[in-house]
PDB file of C-alpha atoms in Angstrom:
ATOM      1  CA  MET A   1     115.054  65.861  98.764  1.00  0.00           C
ATOM      2  CA  TYR A   2     111.270  65.749  98.553  1.00  0.00           C
ATOM      3  CA  THR A   3     108.884  63.585  96.540  1.00  0.00           C
ATOM      4  CA  VAL A   4     106.337  65.297  94.321  1.00  0.00           C
ATOM      5  CA  LYS A   5     103.650  64.652  96.961  1.00  0.00           C
ATOM      6  CA  HIS A   6     105.735  66.285  99.694  1.00  0.00           C
ATOM      7  CA  ALA A   7     106.702  69.164  97.391  1.00  0.00           C
ATOM      8  CA  ALA A   8     103.019  69.758  96.679  1.00  0.00           C
ATOM      9  CA  VAL A   9     102.312  70.033 100.413  1.00  0.00           C
ATOM     10  CA  LEU A  10     105.258  72.392 101.041  1.00  0.00           C
ATOM     11  CA  THR A  11     104.437  74.730  98.155  1.00  0.00           C
ATOM     12  CA  GLY A  12     100.648  74.527  98.118  1.00  0.00           C
ATOM     13  CA  ILE A  13     100.751  73.583  94.415  1.00  0.00           C
ATOM     14  CA  PRO A  14      98.889  70.436  93.249  1.00  0.00           C
ATOM     15  CA  ALA A  15     101.186  67.645  92.079  1.00  0.00           C
ATOM     16  CA  GLU A  16      99.653  67.724  88.596  1.00  0.00           C
ATOM     17  CA  THR A  17     100.459  71.443  88.322  1.00  0.00           C
ATOM     18  CA  LEU A  18     104.038  70.839  89.478  1.00  0.00           C
ATOM     19  CA  ARG A  19     104.537  68.322  86.672  1.00  0.00           C
ATOM     20  CA  MET A  20     102.924  70.642  84.117  1.00  0.00           C
ATOM     21  CA  TRP A  21     105.094  73.607  85.139  1.00  0.00           C
ATOM     22  CA  GLU A  22     108.167  71.407  84.849  1.00  0.00           C
ATOM     23  CA  ARG A  23     107.258  70.183  81.351  1.00  0.00           C
ATOM     24  CA  ARG A  24     105.815  73.403  79.943  1.00  0.00           C
ATOM     25  CA  TYR A  25     107.959  76.123  81.521  1.00  0.00           C
ATOM     26  CA  GLY A  26     111.097  74.375  82.791  1.00  0.00           C
ATOM     27  CA  VAL A  27     110.876  76.235  86.098  1.00  0.00           C
ATOM     28  CA  VAL A  28     112.599  73.309  87.849  1.00  0.00           C
ATOM     29  CA  ALA A  29     114.476  70.190  86.754  1.00  0.00           C
ATOM     30  CA  PRO A  30     113.978  67.685  89.586  1.00  0.00           C
ATOM     31  CA  ALA A  31     116.366  64.814  90.145  1.00  0.00           C
ATOM     32  CA  ARG A  32     115.140  61.255  89.824  1.00  0.00           C
ATOM     33  CA  SER A  33     115.285  58.386  92.287  1.00  0.00           C
ATOM     34  CA  GLU A  34     116.495  54.943  91.235  1.00  0.00           C
ATOM     35  CA  GLY A  35     112.867  54.082  90.621  1.00  0.00           C
ATOM     36  CA  GLY A  36     112.367  57.117  88.377  1.00  0.00           C
ATOM     37  CA  TYR A  37     110.388  59.246  90.840  1.00  0.00           C
ATOM     38  CA  ARG A  38     110.835  63.027  90.892  1.00  0.00           C
ATOM     39  CA  LEU A  39     112.886  64.449  93.783  1.00  0.00           C
ATOM     40  CA  TYR A  40     112.929  68.171  94.595  1.00  0.00           C
ATOM     41  CA  ASP A  41     115.651  69.912  96.620  1.00  0.00           C
ATOM     42  CA  ASP A  42     115.331  73.097  98.707  1.00  0.00           C
ATOM     43  CA  ALA A  43     116.274  75.331  95.776  1.00  0.00           C
ATOM     44  CA  ALA A  44     113.505  73.798  93.653  1.00  0.00           C
ATOM     45  CA  ILE A  45     111.002  74.300  96.487  1.00  0.00           C
ATOM     46  CA  ALA A  46     112.014  77.964  96.710  1.00  0.00           C
ATOM     47  CA  ARG A  47     111.624  78.475  92.930  1.00  0.00           C
ATOM     48  CA  LEU A  48     108.227  76.804  92.880  1.00  0.00           C
ATOM     49  CA  THR A  49     107.076  78.803  95.918  1.00  0.00           C
ATOM     50  CA  ALA A  50     108.157  82.042  94.252  1.00  0.00           C
ATOM     51  CA  MET A  51     106.383  81.148  91.003  1.00  0.00           C
ATOM     52  CA  HIS A  52     103.228  80.189  92.890  1.00  0.00           C
ATOM     53  CA  ALA A  53     103.248  83.535  94.711  1.00  0.00           C
ATOM     54  CA  LEU A  54     103.577  85.450  91.441  1.00  0.00           C
ATOM     55  CA  VAL A  55     100.743  83.487  89.815  1.00  0.00           C
ATOM     56  CA  GLU A  56      98.550  84.113  92.862  1.00  0.00           C
ATOM     57  CA  ALA A  57      99.363  87.837  92.543  1.00  0.00           C
ATOM     58  CA  GLY A  58      98.055  87.935  88.972  1.00  0.00           C
ATOM     59  CA  TRP A  59     100.987  86.928  86.767  1.00  0.00           C
ATOM     60  CA  SER A  60     100.531  84.474  83.922  1.00  0.00           C
ATOM     61  CA  PRO A  61     102.369  81.186  84.565  1.00  0.00           C
ATOM     62  CA  ARG A  62     104.699  81.824  81.615  1.00  0.00           C
ATOM     63  CA  ARG A  63     105.694  85.301  82.814  1.00  0.00           C
ATOM     64  CA  ALA A  64     106.057  84.041  86.386  1.00  0.00           C
ATOM     65  CA  ALA A  65     108.363  81.241  85.191  1.00  0.00           C
ATOM     66  CA  GLU A  66     110.466  83.730  83.216  1.00  0.00           C
ATOM     67  CA  GLN A  67     110.744  85.970  86.287  1.00  0.00           C
ATOM     68  CA  VAL A  68     111.810  83.062  88.503  1.00  0.00           C
ATOM     69  CA  ALA A  69     114.356  81.947  85.895  1.00  0.00           C
ATOM     70  CA  SER A  70     115.834  85.461  85.875  1.00  0.00           C
ATOM     71  CA  GLY A  71     116.744  85.045  89.546  1.00  0.00           C
ATOM     72  CA  THR A  72     115.180  88.350  90.636  1.00  0.00           C
ATOM     73  CA  THR A  73     112.235  87.029  92.650  1.00  0.00           C
ATOM     74  CA  LEU A  74     114.244  86.835  95.870  1.00  0.00           C
ATOM     75  CA  GLY A  75     114.130  90.632  96.012  1.00  0.00           C
ATOM     76  CA  ARG A  76     111.228  93.017  95.606  1.00  0.00           C
ATOM     77  CA  THR A  77     109.710  92.958  92.141  1.00  0.00           C
ATOM     78  CA  SER A  78     109.476  96.436  90.664  1.00  0.00           C
ATOM     79  CA  ASP A  79     106.047  97.887  90.044  1.00  0.00           C
ATOM     80  CA  ALA A  80     106.904  98.240  86.364  1.00  0.00           C
ATOM     81  CA  ALA A  81     107.451  94.502  86.081  1.00  0.00           C
ATOM     82  CA  MET A  82     104.072  93.643  87.539  1.00  0.00           C
ATOM     83  CA  PRO A  83     101.157  92.977  85.199  1.00  0.00           C
ATOM     84  CA  GLU A  84      98.580  95.745  84.985  1.00  0.00           C
ATOM     85  CA  GLY A  85      96.176  95.726  87.912  1.00  0.00           C
ATOM     86  CA  ALA A  86      98.193  93.222  89.957  1.00  0.00           C
ATOM     87  CA  GLU A  87      99.566  93.984  93.406  1.00  0.00           C
ATOM     88  CA  ASP A  88     102.925  92.799  94.708  1.00  0.00           C
ATOM     89  CA  GLU A  89     101.505  90.335  97.242  1.00  0.00           C
ATOM     90  CA  GLY A  90     104.065  87.620  96.564  1.00  0.00           C
ATOM     91  CA  ASP A  91     107.107  89.391  97.975  1.00  0.00           C
ATOM     92  CA  LEU A  92     108.774  86.489  99.744  1.00  0.00           C
ATOM     93  CA  GLY A  93     112.208  88.124  99.741  1.00  0.00           C
ATOM     94  CA  VAL A  94     111.498  90.919 102.217  1.00  0.00           C
ATOM     95  CA  LEU A  95     113.081  89.015 105.120  1.00  0.00           C
ATOM     96  CA  VAL A  96     116.240  88.427 103.082  1.00  0.00           C
ATOM     97  CA  ARG A  97     116.574  92.155 102.400  1.00  0.00           C
ATOM     98  CA  LEU A  98     115.976  93.008 106.047  1.00  0.00           C
ATOM     99  CA  ALA A  99     118.630  90.516 107.145  1.00  0.00           C
ATOM    100  CA  ARG A 100     121.126  92.141 104.791  1.00  0.00           C
ATOM    101  CA  ASP A 101     120.314  95.706 105.858  1.00  0.00           C
ATOM    102  CA  LEU A 102     120.307  95.247 109.661  1.00  0.00           C
ATOM    103  CA  ASP A 103     118.355  98.507 109.992  1.00  0.00           C
ATOM    104  CA  PRO A 104     115.863  98.478 112.901  1.00  0.00           C
ATOM    105  CA  ARG A 105     113.797 101.375 111.526  1.00  0.00           C
ATOM    106  CA  VAL A 106     113.470  99.766 108.095  1.00  0.00           C
ATOM    107  CA  MET A 107     112.635  96.477 109.807  1.00  0.00           C
ATOM    108  CA  ALA A 108     109.830  98.072 111.815  1.00  0.00           C
ATOM    109  CA  ARG A 109     108.396  99.858 108.775  1.00  0.00           C
ATOM    110  CA  GLU A 110     108.517  96.821 106.481  1.00  0.00           C
ATOM    111  CA  LEU A 111     106.979  94.458 109.031  1.00  0.00           C
ATOM    112  CA  ASP A 112     104.298  97.033 109.859  1.00  0.00           C
ATOM    113  CA  GLU A 113     103.322  97.009 106.181  1.00  0.00           C
ATOM    114  CA  VAL A 114     103.396  93.211 105.896  1.00  0.00           C
ATOM    115  CA  PHE A 115     101.333  92.611 109.031  1.00  0.00           C
ATOM    116  CA  ALA A 116      98.884  95.410 108.169  1.00  0.00           C
ATOM    117  CA  ARG A 117      98.016  94.090 104.717  1.00  0.00           C
ATOM    118  CA  ALA A 118      98.061  90.407 105.633  1.00  0.00           C
ATOM    119  CA  ASP A 119      94.925  88.295 105.515  1.00  0.00           C
ATOM    120  CA  ALA A 120      94.957  86.745 108.983  1.00  0.00           C
ATOM    121  CA  ASP A 121      93.484  83.459 107.741  1.00  0.00           C
ATOM    122  CA  THR A 122      96.195  82.843 105.142  1.00  0.00           C
ATOM    123  CA  PHE A 123      99.161  84.918 106.372  1.00  0.00           C
ATOM    124  CA  LEU A 124     101.009  82.113 108.154  1.00  0.00           C
ATOM    125  CA  ASP A 125     100.821  79.550 105.345  1.00  0.00           C
ATOM    126  CA  ASP A 126     100.924  81.861 102.336  1.00  0.00           C
ATOM    127  CA  TRP A 127     103.547  84.418 103.394  1.00  0.00           C
ATOM    128  CA  LEU A 128     105.331  83.734 106.674  1.00  0.00           C
ATOM    129  CA  MET A 129     106.458  80.135 106.175  1.00  0.00           C
ATOM    130  CA  PRO A 130     107.536  80.576 102.493  1.00  0.00           C
ATOM    131  CA  ALA A 131     109.349  83.815 103.408  1.00  0.00           C
ATOM    132  CA  LEU A 132     111.174  82.025 106.228  1.00  0.00           C
ATOM    133  CA  ARG A 133     112.218  79.292 103.791  1.00  0.00           C
ATOM    134  CA  GLN A 134     113.635  81.976 101.503  1.00  0.00           C
ATOM    135  CA  LEU A 135     115.570  83.436 104.423  1.00  0.00           C
ATOM    136  CA  GLY A 136     116.943  80.026 105.357  1.00  0.00           C
ATOM    137  CA  LEU A 137     118.046  79.333 101.797  1.00  0.00           C
ATOM    138  CA  ALA A 138     119.760  82.719 101.588  1.00  0.00           C
ATOM    139  CA  TRP A 139     121.631  81.944 104.808  1.00  0.00           C
ATOM    140  CA  GLN A 140     122.714  78.541 103.454  1.00  0.00           C
ATOM    141  CA  ARG A 141     124.063  80.209 100.307  1.00  0.00           C
ATOM    142  CA  GLY A 142     126.039  82.719 102.380  1.00  0.00           C
ATOM    143  CA  GLU A 143     123.939  85.668 101.202  1.00  0.00           C
ATOM    144  CA  VAL A 144     122.809  86.463 104.754  1.00  0.00           C
ATOM    145  CA  SER A 145     124.975  86.548 107.892  1.00  0.00           C
ATOM    146  CA  VAL A 146     124.162  84.746 111.127  1.00  0.00           C
ATOM    147  CA  ALA A 147     123.667  88.172 112.726  1.00  0.00           C
ATOM    148  CA  GLY A 148     121.216  89.142 109.980  1.00  0.00           C
ATOM    149  CA  GLU A 149     119.219  85.927 110.338  1.00  0.00           C
ATOM    150  CA  HIS A 150     119.064  86.357 114.132  1.00  0.00           C
ATOM    151  CA  PHE A 151     118.102  90.027 113.731  1.00  0.00           C
ATOM    152  CA  VAL A 152     115.092  89.138 111.598  1.00  0.00           C
ATOM    153  CA  SER A 153     114.113  86.090 113.664  1.00  0.00           C
ATOM    154  CA  ALA A 154     114.152  88.018 116.932  1.00  0.00           C
ATOM    155  CA  SER A 155     111.958  90.774 115.504  1.00  0.00           C
ATOM    156  CA  LEU A 156     109.505  88.279 114.025  1.00  0.00           C
ATOM    157  CA  GLN A 157     109.372  86.350 117.283  1.00  0.00           C
ATOM    158  CA  ARG A 158     108.374  89.507 119.176  1.00  0.00           C
ATOM    159  CA  ARG A 159     105.684  90.268 116.611  1.00  0.00           C
ATOM    160  CA  LEU A 160     104.270  86.749 116.577  1.00  0.00           C
ATOM    161  CA  ALA A 161     104.267  86.551 120.386  1.00  0.00           C
ATOM    162  CA  ALA A 162     102.211  89.743 120.457  1.00  0.00           C
ATOM    163  CA  VAL A 163      99.793  88.292 117.910  1.00  0.00           C
ATOM    164  CA  LEU A 164      99.403  85.138 120.017  1.00  0.00           C
ATOM    165  CA  ASP A 165      98.743  87.193 123.140  1.00  0.00           C
ATOM    166  CA  GLY A 166      96.118  89.184 121.258  1.00  0.00           C
ATOM    167  CA  VAL A 167      93.968  86.230 120.154  1.00  0.00           C
ATOM    168  CA  PRO A 168      90.840  86.290 122.360  1.00  0.00           C
ATOM    169  CA  GLY A 169      90.135  83.168 124.383  1.00  0.00           C
ATOM    170  CA  THR A 170      86.880  81.232 124.474  1.00  0.00           C
ATOM    171  CA  ASP A 171      85.161  79.407 127.315  1.00  0.00           C
ATOM    172  CA  ASP A 172      85.642  75.641 127.494  1.00  0.00           C
ATOM    173  CA  ALA A 173      88.290  75.692 124.764  1.00  0.00           C
ATOM    174  CA  PRO A 174      90.480  72.571 124.465  1.00  0.00           C
ATOM    175  CA  ARG A 175      93.906  73.158 126.021  1.00  0.00           C
ATOM    176  CA  VAL A 176      96.981  72.420 123.913  1.00  0.00           C
ATOM    177  CA  LEU A 177     100.570  72.443 125.190  1.00  0.00           C
ATOM    178  CA  VAL A 178     102.924  73.703 122.428  1.00  0.00           C
ATOM    179  CA  GLY A 179     106.698  73.997 122.247  1.00  0.00           C
ATOM    180  CA  LEU A 180     110.042  72.493 121.250  1.00  0.00           C
ATOM    181  CA  ALA A 181     112.105  69.636 122.649  1.00  0.00           C
ATOM    182  CA  ARG A 182     115.487  69.761 124.381  1.00  0.00           C
ATOM    183  CA  GLY A 183     118.140  71.645 122.398  1.00  0.00           C
ATOM    184  CA  SER A 184     115.682  73.018 119.809  1.00  0.00           C
ATOM    185  CA  ARG A 185     115.541  76.819 119.618  1.00  0.00           C
ATOM    186  CA  HIS A 186     114.079  77.637 116.187  1.00  0.00           C
ATOM    187  CA  GLU A 187     110.729  78.811 117.517  1.00  0.00           C
ATOM    188  CA  LEU A 188     109.159  80.724 114.634  1.00  0.00           C
ATOM    189  CA  GLY A 189     107.405  77.759 113.017  1.00  0.00           C
ATOM    190  CA  VAL A 190     105.974  76.320 116.219  1.00  0.00           C
ATOM    191  CA  LEU A 191     105.008  79.822 117.433  1.00  0.00           C
ATOM    192  CA  ALA A 192     103.175  80.378 114.144  1.00  0.00           C
ATOM    193  CA  PHE A 193     101.318  77.116 114.686  1.00  0.00           C
ATOM    194  CA  ALA A 194     100.413  78.210 118.219  1.00  0.00           C
ATOM    195  CA  ILE A 195      98.756  81.274 116.653  1.00  0.00           C
ATOM    196  CA  ALA A 196      96.888  79.087 114.167  1.00  0.00           C
ATOM    197  CA  LEU A 197      95.670  76.880 117.031  1.00  0.00           C
ATOM    198  CA  ALA A 198      94.525  79.863 119.080  1.00  0.00           C
ATOM    199  CA  ARG A 199      92.672  81.336 116.096  1.00  0.00           C
ATOM    200  CA  ALA A 200      91.030  77.945 115.504  1.00  0.00           C
ATOM    201  CA  GLY A 201      89.648  78.032 119.057  1.00  0.00           C
ATOM    202  CA  ALA A 202      92.218  76.319 121.290  1.00  0.00           C
ATOM    203  CA  GLU A 203      93.581  77.540 124.603  1.00  0.00           C
ATOM    204  CA  VAL A 204      97.320  77.468 123.913  1.00  0.00           C
ATOM    205  CA  VAL A 205      99.900  76.939 126.648  1.00  0.00           C
ATOM    206  CA  TYR A 206     103.077  77.962 124.804  1.00  0.00           C
ATOM    207  CA  VAL A 207     106.224  76.730 126.571  1.00  0.00           C
ATOM    208  CA  GLY A 208     108.825  77.873 124.008  1.00  0.00           C
ATOM    209  CA  GLY A 209     112.027  76.110 123.019  1.00  0.00           C
ATOM    210  CA  ASP A 210     114.661  73.828 124.547  1.00  0.00           C
ATOM    211  CA  LEU A 211     112.338  72.007 126.956  1.00  0.00           C
ATOM    212  CA  PRO A 212     113.770  68.694 128.275  1.00  0.00           C
ATOM    213  CA  PRO A 213     111.550  65.589 128.533  1.00  0.00           C
ATOM    214  CA  ASP A 214     111.098  65.821 132.321  1.00  0.00           C
ATOM    215  CA  SER A 215     109.814  69.391 131.987  1.00  0.00           C
ATOM    216  CA  TRP A 216     107.344  68.286 129.315  1.00  0.00           C
ATOM    217  CA  VAL A 217     106.126  65.579 131.703  1.00  0.00           C
ATOM    218  CA  VAL A 218     105.681  68.082 134.534  1.00  0.00           C
ATOM    219  CA  ALA A 219     103.735  70.459 132.275  1.00  0.00           C
ATOM    220  CA  ALA A 220     101.573  67.642 130.910  1.00  0.00           C
ATOM    221  CA  THR A 221     100.664  66.429 134.407  1.00  0.00           C
ATOM    222  CA  THR A 222     100.134  69.811 136.102  1.00  0.00           C
ATOM    223  CA  GLN A 223      98.429  71.701 133.256  1.00  0.00           C
ATOM    224  CA  ARG A 224      96.362  68.693 132.125  1.00  0.00           C
ATOM    225  CA  PRO A 225      96.316  69.625 128.433  1.00  0.00           C
ATOM    226  CA  ASP A 226      94.008  67.852 126.012  1.00  0.00           C
ATOM    227  CA  ALA A 227      96.877  67.473 123.512  1.00  0.00           C
ATOM    228  CA  VAL A 228     100.574  68.239 123.100  1.00  0.00           C
ATOM    229  CA  VAL A 229     102.244  69.683 119.994  1.00  0.00           C
ATOM    230  CA  ILE A 230     106.024  69.454 119.554  1.00  0.00           C
ATOM    231  CA  GLY A 231     107.833  71.118 116.656  1.00  0.00           C
ATOM    232  CA  VAL A 232     110.554  69.324 114.688  1.00  0.00           C
ATOM    233  CA  PRO A 233     112.164  72.129 112.644  1.00  0.00           C
ATOM    234  CA  SER A 234     115.493  70.376 111.964  1.00  0.00           C
ATOM    235  CA  ALA A 235     116.881  66.864 111.620  1.00  0.00           C
ATOM    236  CA  ASP A 236     118.990  67.436 114.737  1.00  0.00           C
ATOM    237  CA  ASP A 237     115.782  67.747 116.770  1.00  0.00           C
ATOM    238  CA  VAL A 238     114.480  64.268 115.917  1.00  0.00           C
ATOM    239  CA  PRO A 239     116.172  62.252 118.754  1.00  0.00           C
ATOM    240  CA  ALA A 240     115.062  64.692 121.466  1.00  0.00           C
ATOM    241  CA  VAL A 241     111.498  64.709 120.132  1.00  0.00           C
ATOM    242  CA  ARG A 242     111.445  60.896 120.215  1.00  0.00           C
ATOM    243  CA  ASP A 243     112.605  60.961 123.841  1.00  0.00           C
ATOM    244  CA  THR A 244     109.908  63.494 124.724  1.00  0.00           C
ATOM    245  CA  VAL A 245     107.126  61.534 123.014  1.00  0.00           C
ATOM    246  CA  SER A 246     108.249  58.390 124.845  1.00  0.00           C
ATOM    247  CA  ALA A 247     108.343  60.162 128.216  1.00  0.00           C
ATOM    248  CA  LEU A 248     104.871  61.633 127.728  1.00  0.00           C
ATOM    249  CA  GLY A 249     103.478  58.263 126.655  1.00  0.00           C
ATOM    250  CA  ALA A 250     104.801  56.655 129.823  1.00  0.00           C
ATOM    251  CA  VAL A 251     102.907  59.010 132.159  1.00  0.00           C
ATOM    252  CA  ARG A 252      99.845  59.896 130.064  1.00  0.00           C
ATOM    253  CA  PRO A 253      99.318  57.200 127.435  1.00  0.00           C
ATOM    254  CA  GLU A 254      95.886  58.596 126.549  1.00  0.00           C
ATOM    255  CA  LEU A 255      97.267  62.053 125.690  1.00  0.00           C
ATOM    256  CA  PRO A 256      97.504  62.842 121.949  1.00  0.00           C
ATOM    257  CA  VAL A 257     101.089  63.877 121.166  1.00  0.00           C
ATOM    258  CA  LEU A 258     101.316  65.602 117.781  1.00  0.00           C
ATOM    259  CA  VAL A 259     104.496  66.496 115.916  1.00  0.00           C
ATOM    260  CA  GLY A 260     104.830  69.180 113.258  1.00  0.00           C
ATOM    261  CA  GLY A 261     107.488  70.956 111.275  1.00  0.00           C
ATOM    262  CA  ARG A 262     109.787  70.115 108.462  1.00  0.00           C
ATOM    263  CA  HIS A 263     111.097  66.830 109.917  1.00  0.00           C
ATOM    264  CA  GLN A 264     107.915  65.529 111.517  1.00  0.00           C
ATOM    265  CA  ASP A 265     107.897  62.416 109.316  1.00  0.00           C
ATOM    266  CA  ASP A 266     111.388  61.437 110.538  1.00  0.00           C
ATOM    267  CA  VAL A 267     110.369  61.077 114.171  1.00  0.00           C
ATOM    268  CA  GLY A 268     108.505  57.778 113.835  1.00  0.00           C
ATOM    269  CA  ALA A 269     106.571  58.560 117.022  1.00  0.00           C
ATOM    270  CA  GLY A 270     103.642  60.782 117.812  1.00  0.00           C
ATOM    271  CA  GLU A 271     101.165  61.831 115.133  1.00  0.00           C
ATOM    272  CA  PRO A 272     102.367  63.964 112.184  1.00  0.00           C
ATOM    273  CA  LEU A 273     100.343  67.139 111.679  1.00  0.00           C
ATOM    274  CA  GLY A 274     101.070  67.776 107.998  1.00  0.00           C
ATOM    275  CA  HIS A 275     102.470  70.962 106.499  1.00  0.00           C
ATOM    276  CA  SER A 276      99.517  73.363 106.396  1.00  0.00           C
ATOM    277  CA  LEU A 277      99.314  75.318 109.647  1.00  0.00           C
ATOM    278  CA  ARG A 278      95.710  76.395 109.250  1.00  0.00           C
ATOM    279  CA  ASP A 279      94.402  72.986 108.135  1.00  0.00           C
ATOM    280  CA  ALA A 280      96.279  71.166 110.889  1.00  0.00           C
ATOM    281  CA  ALA A 281      95.116  73.594 113.575  1.00  0.00           C
ATOM    282  CA  THR A 282      91.497  73.341 112.452  1.00  0.00           C
ATOM    283  CA  ALA A 283      91.693  69.535 112.433  1.00  0.00           C
ATOM    284  CA  VAL A 284      93.255  69.403 115.912  1.00  0.00           C
ATOM    285  CA  VAL A 285      90.636  71.665 117.487  1.00  0.00           C
ATOM    286  CA  ALA A 286      87.771  69.807 115.785  1.00  0.00           C
ATOM    287  CA  ARG A 287      89.138  66.493 116.996  1.00  0.00           C
ATOM    288  CA  LEU A 288      89.502  67.697 120.573  1.00  0.00           C
ATOM    289  CA  ALA A 289      86.032  69.242 120.541  1.00  0.00           C
ATOM    290  CA  ARG A 290      84.541  65.878 119.532  1.00  0.00           C
ATOM    291  CA  SER A 291      86.400  64.034 122.249  1.00  0.00           C
TER     292      SER A 291
END
């Protein structure tokens, strides 16, 4: 459950707009804490994200709310349903469809289209991360099999790795070590952030998933990075991330250790990055350049 402030960060919608959409259009009905504060669950986040995408694509808020309420925004919106002159740029359900189909040729064609039309500066925050949330929610509801989720994730990981490899390096760029802690294998979010860092001007040393604390220490002492970024995609990852942050602090206390991902605020160690990949990456590189 997320507060209105956290929901605003996750969806990219200002808190005042969230409250207005709730009152005026009934797009969500958040629960309330004992103190009366709004609390949003994953389903509410998905509905708000879908409505935001439709509004950004040219829909009026009222029509977007009606579409979300109809339950059809998880799939592709038909051209006939789109307002005149608007393009279907808010299709967050494409990964869900691909996971259901398990067709490699359709997968290649669809992802070719998505990556070709994407604005590189906003793609990660505005399409990839919301679309991955939709896929995760579909899996939780039993609408997508484990095989389907793995099928999509593996294809996306190959694509994102190629994008990371294709970002040109710069001389004297700050070096950032990026990866996941022991037992953590959900790499797409942290790989996406590695791309954002590279595009912001960092030299990224991407070490992947399931890296135990001693291996982090070896990498931090041999590669001499200017900062370390560890992803925390699930609650189960929190203890291992804490152990890694502690181990790094023992050998290189001056090294900034930054934590990102959905459960970054649960770690209680390291420095949280926030939930906007581009903004966080820009801030990290600017900070390292100053120091």
